[in-house]
CSV table of C-alpha atoms in Angstrom, one decimal:
chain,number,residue,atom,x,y,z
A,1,UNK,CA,109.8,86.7,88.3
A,2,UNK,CA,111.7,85.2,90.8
A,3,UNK,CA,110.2,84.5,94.4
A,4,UNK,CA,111.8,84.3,97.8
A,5,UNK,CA,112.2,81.1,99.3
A,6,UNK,CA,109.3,80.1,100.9
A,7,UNK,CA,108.9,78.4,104.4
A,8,UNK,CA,105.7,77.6,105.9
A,9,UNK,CA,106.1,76.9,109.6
A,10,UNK,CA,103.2,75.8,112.3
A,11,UNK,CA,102.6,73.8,115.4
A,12,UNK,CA,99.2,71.2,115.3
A,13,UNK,CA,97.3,69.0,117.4
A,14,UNK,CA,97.3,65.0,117.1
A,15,UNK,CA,94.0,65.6,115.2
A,16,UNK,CA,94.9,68.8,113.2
A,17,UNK,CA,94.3,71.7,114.9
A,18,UNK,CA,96.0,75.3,115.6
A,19,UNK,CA,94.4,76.3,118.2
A,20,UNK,CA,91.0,76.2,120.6
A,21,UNK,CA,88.4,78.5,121.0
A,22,UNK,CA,89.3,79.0,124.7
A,23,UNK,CA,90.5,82.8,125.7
A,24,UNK,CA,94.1,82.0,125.4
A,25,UNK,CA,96.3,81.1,123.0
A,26,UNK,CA,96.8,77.5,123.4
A,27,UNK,CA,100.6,76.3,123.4
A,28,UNK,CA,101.4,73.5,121.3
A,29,UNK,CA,104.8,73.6,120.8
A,30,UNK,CA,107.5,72.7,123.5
A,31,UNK,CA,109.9,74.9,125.2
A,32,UNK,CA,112.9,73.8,122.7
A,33,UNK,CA,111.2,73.8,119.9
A,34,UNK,CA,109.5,78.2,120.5
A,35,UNK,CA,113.2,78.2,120.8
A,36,UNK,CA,113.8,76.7,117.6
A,37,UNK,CA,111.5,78.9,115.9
A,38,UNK,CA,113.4,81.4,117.4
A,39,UNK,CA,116.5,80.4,115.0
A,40,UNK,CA,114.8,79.6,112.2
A,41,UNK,CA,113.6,83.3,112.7
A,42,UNK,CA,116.5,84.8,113.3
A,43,UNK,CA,117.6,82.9,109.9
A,44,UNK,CA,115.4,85.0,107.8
A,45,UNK,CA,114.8,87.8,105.9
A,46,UNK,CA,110.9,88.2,106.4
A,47,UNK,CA,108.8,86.5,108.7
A,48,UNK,CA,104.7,86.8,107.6
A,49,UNK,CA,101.2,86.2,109.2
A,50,UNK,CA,97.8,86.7,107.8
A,51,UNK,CA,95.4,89.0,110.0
A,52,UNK,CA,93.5,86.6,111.4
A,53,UNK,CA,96.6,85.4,113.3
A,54,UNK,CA,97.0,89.3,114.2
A,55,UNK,CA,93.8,89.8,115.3
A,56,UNK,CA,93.4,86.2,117.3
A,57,UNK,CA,97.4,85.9,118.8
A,58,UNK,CA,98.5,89.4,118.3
A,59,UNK,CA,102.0,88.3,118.4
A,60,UNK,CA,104.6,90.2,118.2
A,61,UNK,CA,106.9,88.1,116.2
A,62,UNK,CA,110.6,88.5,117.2
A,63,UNK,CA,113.6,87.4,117.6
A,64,UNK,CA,114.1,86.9,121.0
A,65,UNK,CA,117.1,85.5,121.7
A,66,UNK,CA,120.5,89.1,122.1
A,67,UNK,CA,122.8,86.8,120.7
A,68,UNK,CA,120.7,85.6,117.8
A,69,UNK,CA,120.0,89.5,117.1
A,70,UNK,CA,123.7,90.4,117.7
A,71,UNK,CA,124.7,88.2,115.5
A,72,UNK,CA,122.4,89.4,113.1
A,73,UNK,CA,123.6,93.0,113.3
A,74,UNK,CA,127.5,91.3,113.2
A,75,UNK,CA,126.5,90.1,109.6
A,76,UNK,CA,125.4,93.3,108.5
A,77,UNK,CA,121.7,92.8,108.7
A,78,UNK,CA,118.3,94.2,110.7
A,79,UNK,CA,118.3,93.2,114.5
A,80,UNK,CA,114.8,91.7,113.5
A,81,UNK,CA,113.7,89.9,110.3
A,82,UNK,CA,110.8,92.1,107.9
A,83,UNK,CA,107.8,91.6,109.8
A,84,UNK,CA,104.7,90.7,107.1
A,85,UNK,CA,101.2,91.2,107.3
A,86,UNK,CA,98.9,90.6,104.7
A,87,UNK,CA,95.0,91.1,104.7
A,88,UNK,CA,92.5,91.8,101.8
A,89,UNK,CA,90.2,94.1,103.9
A,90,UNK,CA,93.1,96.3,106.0
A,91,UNK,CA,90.7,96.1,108.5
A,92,UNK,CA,93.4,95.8,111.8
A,93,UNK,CA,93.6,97.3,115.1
A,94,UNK,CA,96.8,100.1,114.9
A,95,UNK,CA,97.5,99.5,118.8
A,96,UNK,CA,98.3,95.8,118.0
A,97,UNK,CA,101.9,94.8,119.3
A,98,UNK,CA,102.6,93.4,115.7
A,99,UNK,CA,102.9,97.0,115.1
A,100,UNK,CA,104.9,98.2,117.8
A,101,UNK,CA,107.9,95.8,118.1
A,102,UNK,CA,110.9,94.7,116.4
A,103,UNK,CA,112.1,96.2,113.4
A,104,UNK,CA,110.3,97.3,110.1
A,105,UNK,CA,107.0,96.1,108.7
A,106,UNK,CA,105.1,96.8,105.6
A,107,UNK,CA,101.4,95.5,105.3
A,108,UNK,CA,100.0,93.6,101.8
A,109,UNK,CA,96.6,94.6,100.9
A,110,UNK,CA,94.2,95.6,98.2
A,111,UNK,CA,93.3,99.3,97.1
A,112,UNK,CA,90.6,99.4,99.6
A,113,UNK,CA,92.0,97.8,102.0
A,114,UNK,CA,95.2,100.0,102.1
A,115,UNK,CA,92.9,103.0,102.4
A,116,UNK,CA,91.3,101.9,105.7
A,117,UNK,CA,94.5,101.0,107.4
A,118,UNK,CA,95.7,104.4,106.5
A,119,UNK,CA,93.3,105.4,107.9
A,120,UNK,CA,93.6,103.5,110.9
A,121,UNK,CA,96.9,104.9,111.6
A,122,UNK,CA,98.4,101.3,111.0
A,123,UNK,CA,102.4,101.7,111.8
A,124,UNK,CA,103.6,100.0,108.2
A,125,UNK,CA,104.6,100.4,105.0
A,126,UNK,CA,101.2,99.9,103.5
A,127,UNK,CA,101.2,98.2,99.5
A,128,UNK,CA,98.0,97.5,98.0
A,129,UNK,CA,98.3,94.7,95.1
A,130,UNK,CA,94.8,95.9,93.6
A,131,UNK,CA,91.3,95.1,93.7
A,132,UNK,CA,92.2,91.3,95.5
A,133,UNK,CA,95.6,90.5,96.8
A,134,UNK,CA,97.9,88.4,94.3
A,135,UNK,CA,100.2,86.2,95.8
A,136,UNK,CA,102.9,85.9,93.2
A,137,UNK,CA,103.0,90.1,92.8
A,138,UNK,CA,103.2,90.1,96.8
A,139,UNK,CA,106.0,87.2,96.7
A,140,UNK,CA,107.8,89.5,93.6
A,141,UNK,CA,107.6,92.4,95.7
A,142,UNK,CA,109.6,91.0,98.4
A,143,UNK,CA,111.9,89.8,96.6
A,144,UNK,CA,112.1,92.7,94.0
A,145,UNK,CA,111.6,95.7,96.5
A,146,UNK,CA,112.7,94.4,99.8
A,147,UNK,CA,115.1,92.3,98.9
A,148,UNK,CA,113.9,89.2,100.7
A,149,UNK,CA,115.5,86.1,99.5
A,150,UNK,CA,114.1,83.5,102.6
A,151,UNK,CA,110.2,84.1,103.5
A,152,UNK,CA,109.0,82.2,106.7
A,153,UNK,CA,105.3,82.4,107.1
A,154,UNK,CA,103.8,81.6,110.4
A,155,UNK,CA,100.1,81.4,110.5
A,156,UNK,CA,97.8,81.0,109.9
A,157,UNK,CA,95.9,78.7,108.4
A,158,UNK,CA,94.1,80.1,105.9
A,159,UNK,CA,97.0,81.4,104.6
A,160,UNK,CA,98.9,78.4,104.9
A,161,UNK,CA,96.4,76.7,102.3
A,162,UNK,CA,96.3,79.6,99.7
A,163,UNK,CA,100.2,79.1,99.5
A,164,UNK,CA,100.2,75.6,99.5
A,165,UNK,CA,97.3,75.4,96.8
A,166,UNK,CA,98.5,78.3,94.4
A,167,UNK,CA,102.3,76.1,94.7
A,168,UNK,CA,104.2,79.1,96.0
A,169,UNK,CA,105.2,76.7,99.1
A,170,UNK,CA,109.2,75.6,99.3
A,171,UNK,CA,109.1,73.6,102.6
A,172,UNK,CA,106.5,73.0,104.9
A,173,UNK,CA,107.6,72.7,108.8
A,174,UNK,CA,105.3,70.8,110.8
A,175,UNK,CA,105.4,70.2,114.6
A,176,UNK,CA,103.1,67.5,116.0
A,177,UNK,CA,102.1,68.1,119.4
A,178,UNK,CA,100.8,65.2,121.6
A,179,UNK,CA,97.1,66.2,122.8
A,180,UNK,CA,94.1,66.5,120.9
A,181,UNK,CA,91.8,69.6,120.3
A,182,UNK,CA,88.6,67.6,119.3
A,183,UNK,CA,86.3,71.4,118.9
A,184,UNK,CA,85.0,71.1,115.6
A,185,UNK,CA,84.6,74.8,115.6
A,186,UNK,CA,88.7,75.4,116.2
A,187,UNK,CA,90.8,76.6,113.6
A,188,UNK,CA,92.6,74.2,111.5
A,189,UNK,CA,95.9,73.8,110.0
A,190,UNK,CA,95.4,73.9,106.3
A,191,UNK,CA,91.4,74.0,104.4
A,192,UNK,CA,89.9,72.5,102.1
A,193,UNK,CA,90.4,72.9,98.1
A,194,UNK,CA,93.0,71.8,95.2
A,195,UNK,CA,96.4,70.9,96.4
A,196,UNK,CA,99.5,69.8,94.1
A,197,UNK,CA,99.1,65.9,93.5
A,198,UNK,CA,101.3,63.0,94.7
A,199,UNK,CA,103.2,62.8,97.8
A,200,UNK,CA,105.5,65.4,99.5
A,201,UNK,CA,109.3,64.5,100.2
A,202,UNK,CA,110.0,63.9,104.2
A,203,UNK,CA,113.3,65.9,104.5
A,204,UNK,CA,113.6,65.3,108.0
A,205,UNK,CA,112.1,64.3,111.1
A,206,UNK,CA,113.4,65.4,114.8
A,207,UNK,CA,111.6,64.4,118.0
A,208,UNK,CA,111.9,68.5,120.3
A,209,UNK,CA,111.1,67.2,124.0
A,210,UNK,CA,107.4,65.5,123.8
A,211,UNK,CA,106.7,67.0,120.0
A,212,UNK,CA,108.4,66.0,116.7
A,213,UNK,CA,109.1,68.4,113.5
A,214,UNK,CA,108.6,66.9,110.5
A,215,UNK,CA,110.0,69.1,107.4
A,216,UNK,CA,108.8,68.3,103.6
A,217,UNK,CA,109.2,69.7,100.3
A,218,UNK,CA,106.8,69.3,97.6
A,219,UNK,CA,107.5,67.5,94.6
A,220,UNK,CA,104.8,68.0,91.7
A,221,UNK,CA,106.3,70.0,88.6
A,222,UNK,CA,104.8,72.9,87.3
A,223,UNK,CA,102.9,73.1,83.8
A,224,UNK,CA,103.3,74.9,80.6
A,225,UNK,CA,105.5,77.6,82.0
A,226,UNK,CA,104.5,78.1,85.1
A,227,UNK,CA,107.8,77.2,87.6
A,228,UNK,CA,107.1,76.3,90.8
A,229,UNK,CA,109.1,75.4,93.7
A,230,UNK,CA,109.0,71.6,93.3
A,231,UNK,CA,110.6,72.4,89.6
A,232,UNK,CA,113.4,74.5,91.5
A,233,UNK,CA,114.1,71.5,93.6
A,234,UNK,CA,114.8,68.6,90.9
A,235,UNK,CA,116.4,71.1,89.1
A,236,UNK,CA,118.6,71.6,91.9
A,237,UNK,CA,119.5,67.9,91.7
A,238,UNK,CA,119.6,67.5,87.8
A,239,UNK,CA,123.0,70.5,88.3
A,240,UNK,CA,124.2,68.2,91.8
A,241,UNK,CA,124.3,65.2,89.4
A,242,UNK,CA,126.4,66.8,87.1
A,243,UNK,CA,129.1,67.2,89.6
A,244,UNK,CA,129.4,63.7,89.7
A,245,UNK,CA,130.4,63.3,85.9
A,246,UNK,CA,133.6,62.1,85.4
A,247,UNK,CA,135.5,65.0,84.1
A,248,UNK,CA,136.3,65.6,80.2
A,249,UNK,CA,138.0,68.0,77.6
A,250,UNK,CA,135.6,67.1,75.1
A,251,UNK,CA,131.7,67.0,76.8
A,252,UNK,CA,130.4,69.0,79.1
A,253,UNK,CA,129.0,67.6,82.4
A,254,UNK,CA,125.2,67.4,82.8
A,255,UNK,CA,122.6,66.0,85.3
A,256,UNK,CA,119.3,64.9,84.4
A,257,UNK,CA,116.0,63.6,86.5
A,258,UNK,CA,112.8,62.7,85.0
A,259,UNK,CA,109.8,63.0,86.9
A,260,UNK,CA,105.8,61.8,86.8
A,261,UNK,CA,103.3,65.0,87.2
A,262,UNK,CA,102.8,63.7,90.7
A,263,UNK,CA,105.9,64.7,91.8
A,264,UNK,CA,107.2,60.7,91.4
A,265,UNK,CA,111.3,60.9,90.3
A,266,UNK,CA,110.9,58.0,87.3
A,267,UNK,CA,115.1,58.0,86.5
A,268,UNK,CA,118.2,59.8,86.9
A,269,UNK,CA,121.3,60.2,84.9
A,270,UNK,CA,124.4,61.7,84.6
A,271,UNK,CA,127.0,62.2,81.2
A,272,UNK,CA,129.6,59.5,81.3
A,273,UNK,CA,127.5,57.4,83.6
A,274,UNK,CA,128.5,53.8,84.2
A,275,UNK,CA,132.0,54.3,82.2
A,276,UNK,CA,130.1,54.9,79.2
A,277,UNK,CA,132.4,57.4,77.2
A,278,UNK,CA,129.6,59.4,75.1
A,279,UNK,CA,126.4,58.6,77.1
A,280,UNK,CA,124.4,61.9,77.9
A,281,UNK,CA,122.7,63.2,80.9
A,282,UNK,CA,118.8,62.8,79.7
A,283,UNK,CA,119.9,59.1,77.4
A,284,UNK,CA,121.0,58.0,80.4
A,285,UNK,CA,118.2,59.2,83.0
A,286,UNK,CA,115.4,57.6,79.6
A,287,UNK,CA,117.1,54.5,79.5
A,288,UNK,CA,116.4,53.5,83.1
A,289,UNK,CA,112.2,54.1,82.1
A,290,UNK,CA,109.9,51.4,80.2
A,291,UNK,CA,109.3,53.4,77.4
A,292,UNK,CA,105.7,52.3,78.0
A,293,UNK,CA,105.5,54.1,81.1
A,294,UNK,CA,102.3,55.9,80.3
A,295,UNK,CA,103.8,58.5,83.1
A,296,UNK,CA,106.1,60.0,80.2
A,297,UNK,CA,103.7,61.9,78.5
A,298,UNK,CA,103.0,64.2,81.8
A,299,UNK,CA,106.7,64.1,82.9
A,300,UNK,CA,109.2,66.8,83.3
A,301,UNK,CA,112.7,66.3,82.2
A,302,UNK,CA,115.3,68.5,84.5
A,303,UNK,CA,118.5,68.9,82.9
A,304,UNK,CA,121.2,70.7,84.0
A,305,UNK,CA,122.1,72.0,80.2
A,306,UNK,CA,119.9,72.3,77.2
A,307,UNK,CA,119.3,68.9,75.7
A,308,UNK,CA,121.5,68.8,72.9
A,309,UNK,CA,120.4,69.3,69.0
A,310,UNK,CA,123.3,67.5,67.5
A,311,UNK,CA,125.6,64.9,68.4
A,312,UNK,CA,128.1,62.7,66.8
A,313,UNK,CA,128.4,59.8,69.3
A,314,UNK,CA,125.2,58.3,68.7
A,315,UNK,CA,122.7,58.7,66.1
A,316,UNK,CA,119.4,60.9,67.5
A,317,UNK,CA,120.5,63.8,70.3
A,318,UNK,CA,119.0,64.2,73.8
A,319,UNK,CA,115.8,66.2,72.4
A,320,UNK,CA,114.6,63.9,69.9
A,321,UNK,CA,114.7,61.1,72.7
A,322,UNK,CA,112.6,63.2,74.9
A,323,UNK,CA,110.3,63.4,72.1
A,324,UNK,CA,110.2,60.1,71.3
A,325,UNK,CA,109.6,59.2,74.6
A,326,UNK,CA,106.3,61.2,74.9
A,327,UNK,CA,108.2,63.9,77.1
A,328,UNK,CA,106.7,67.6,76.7
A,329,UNK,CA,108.2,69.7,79.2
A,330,UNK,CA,112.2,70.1,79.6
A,331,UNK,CA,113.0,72.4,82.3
A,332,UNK,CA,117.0,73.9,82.3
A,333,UNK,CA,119.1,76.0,83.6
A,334,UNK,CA,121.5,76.6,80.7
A,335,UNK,CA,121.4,77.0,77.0
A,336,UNK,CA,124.1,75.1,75.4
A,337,UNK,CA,126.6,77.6,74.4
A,338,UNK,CA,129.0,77.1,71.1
A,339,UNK,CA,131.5,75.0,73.1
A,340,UNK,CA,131.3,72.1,70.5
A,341,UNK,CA,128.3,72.8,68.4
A,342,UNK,CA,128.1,76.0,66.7
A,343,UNK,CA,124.5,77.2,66.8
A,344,UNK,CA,123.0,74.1,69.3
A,345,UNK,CA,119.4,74.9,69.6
A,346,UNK,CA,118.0,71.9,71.3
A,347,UNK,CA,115.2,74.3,72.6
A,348,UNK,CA,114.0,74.9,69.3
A,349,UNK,CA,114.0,71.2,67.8
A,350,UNK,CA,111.9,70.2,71.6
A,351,UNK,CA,109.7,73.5,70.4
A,352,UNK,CA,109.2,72.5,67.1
A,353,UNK,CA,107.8,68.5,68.5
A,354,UNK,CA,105.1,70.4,70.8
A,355,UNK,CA,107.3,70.1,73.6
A,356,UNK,CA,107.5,73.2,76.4
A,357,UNK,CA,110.9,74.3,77.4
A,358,UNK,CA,111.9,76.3,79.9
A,359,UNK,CA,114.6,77.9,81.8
A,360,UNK,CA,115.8,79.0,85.0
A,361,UNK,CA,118.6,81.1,85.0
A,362,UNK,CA,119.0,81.3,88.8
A,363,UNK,CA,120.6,77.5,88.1
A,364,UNK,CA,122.7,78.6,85.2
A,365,UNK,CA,125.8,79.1,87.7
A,366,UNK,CA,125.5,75.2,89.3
A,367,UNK,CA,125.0,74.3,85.9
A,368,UNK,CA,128.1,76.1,84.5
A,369,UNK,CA,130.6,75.1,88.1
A,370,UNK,CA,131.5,71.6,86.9
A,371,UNK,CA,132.1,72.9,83.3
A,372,UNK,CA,134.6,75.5,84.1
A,373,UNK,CA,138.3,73.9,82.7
A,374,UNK,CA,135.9,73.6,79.5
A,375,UNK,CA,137.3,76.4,77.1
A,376,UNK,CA,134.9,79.4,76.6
């Protein structure tokens, strides 16, 4: 099921911290930057916190800026974003000003839990998930029920880590803050446990007054069939790189990345690269890796359209080189229609070599937009 996109946004110490243990909230970020927050706020659809952030901060979590909310209500949406909570034991205090400002807010919980804070009296739309809470059914029902599309979750750390570690994470927003917390017994920005392997991609950096935001995207593919966001991403690129093929009446126009299981981009190729006539998206992208790159047998090939099953132009098709080069995951975003092979099932020969395929129809239009003066 799809998910809204996810955006995890916090504020830490030099040495990694959210926060004291003094009375008060400690204030990490800057003036400029509380009132970037307060765009990238006004931005979304949802804006989520675990309890403990309730219970510690009790925020209320708005949009503060009239213009930002006018122009909100100009483009036909709330004046304030969803406001999220989520907490396994619904154990909250109703008279907390998460409750009692902004717009709507619905609470995530389990069974029990969404009898005590009915109870309580909490002010939400209460949904319990079951005995524990599930992230991916809380992140479907967003997007399913509510209709959220962008998710920015702001604290705190313990949920920061269950995201990040279960891969539901799209970009992580970081703001460094110059000072140190040193408490060992202050909360922390992420916990310990399994995280995704390999390196996240710095999309930006920006120095805010005396703190600097630092945004990243992770970059290990799924497995099996599991899609996560990092498989969104290059898949994203494979249908970018098919806008630069030099157009034809004869081929369609694909984009193709490889990339290691830790998230490392091995090649990338587009059809008709280089002035080569016939050359295809993933031949291209495969030539440009040592074919004893022991990295190959745990890639992920991203191609913009269904490797092909046939071809005449060269003697084995796209999915019999990703078999022979070890590859066993394809992820695309378009099954070849009968443009100029009648019954192309490139899925099924990759299926047939032990090779998992699958596909992500959210792409399928990016995929389709540089093949439109094709016929059909």
């Amino acid at each position: 099921m799809p998910h809204p996109y996810v955006l995890l946004s916090a504020a830490v110490s030099l040495d990694g911290y959210l926060d004291d243990t003094g009375p008060e909230r400690l204030l990490l970020s800057s003036p400029a930057d509380f009132d970037r927050v307060d765009e990238v706020r006004a931005s979304v659809d949802a804006v989520l916190v675990g309890a403990g952030t309730i219970r510690a901060d009790n925020p209320r979590l708005l949009v503060y800026s009239p213009e930002r909310r006018a122009a909100r209500v100009a483009a036909g949406l709330a004046e304030y974003p969803l406001k999220v909570a989520v907490s396994a034991s619904g154990e909250l205090d109703p008279r907390a000003r998460f409750w009692h400002t902004g717009g709507e807010k619905v609470l995530y919980t389990t069974d029990e839990g969404a009898r005590r804070a009915r109870r309580a009296g909490v002010a939400a739309d209460v949904v319990p998930l079951g005995a524990v809470l599930d992230w991916g059914l809380l992140l479907e029902h967003l997007y399913d029920v509510r209709g959220v599309r962008r998710l920015m979750v702001e604290g705190g750390g313990t949920v920061h880590t269950q995201l990040l570690q279960q891969q539901l994470v799209d970009e992580v927003q970081l703001v460094l803050a110059p000072l140190f917390v040193g408490d060992p017994e202050a909360p922390r920005l992420f916990g310990p446990g399994a995280y995704q392997g390999g390196r996240l991609r710095l999309v930006e950096t920006r120095a805010i007054e005396d703190v600097v935001l630092m945004r990243y995207e992770p970059t290990a593919p799924g497995t099996a069939d599991r899609v996560v966001p990092a498989d969104r991403h290059w898949l994203r690129l494979a249908c970018e790189l098919a806008a630069q093929c030099p157009p034809s009446r004869t081929a369609f126009s694909v984009g193709a990345v490889v990339v290691a299981a830790d998230g490392t981009e091995l090649a990338r190729g587009y059809s008709r690269e280089a002035g080569d006539p016939v050359v295809h998206a993933e031949e291209a992208a495969l030539a440009k890796v040592d074919p004893a790159d022991p990295r190959l047998a745990g890639a992920t090939v991203y191609s913009s359209l269904e490797p092909c099953a046939r071809r005449a132009s060269r003697p084995r098709p796209c999915a019999r080189l990703i078999l022979d080069a070890g590859v066993r995951r394809v992820v695309t975003a378009w099954r070849e229609p009968d443009t100029f092979v009648e019954g192309a099932d490139g899925a099924g020969v990759l299926a047939a070599g032990g090779a998992e395929v699958v596909v992500v129809p959210e792409y399928e239009g990016s995929a389709k937009e540089p093949n439109r003066h094709l016929p059909g």
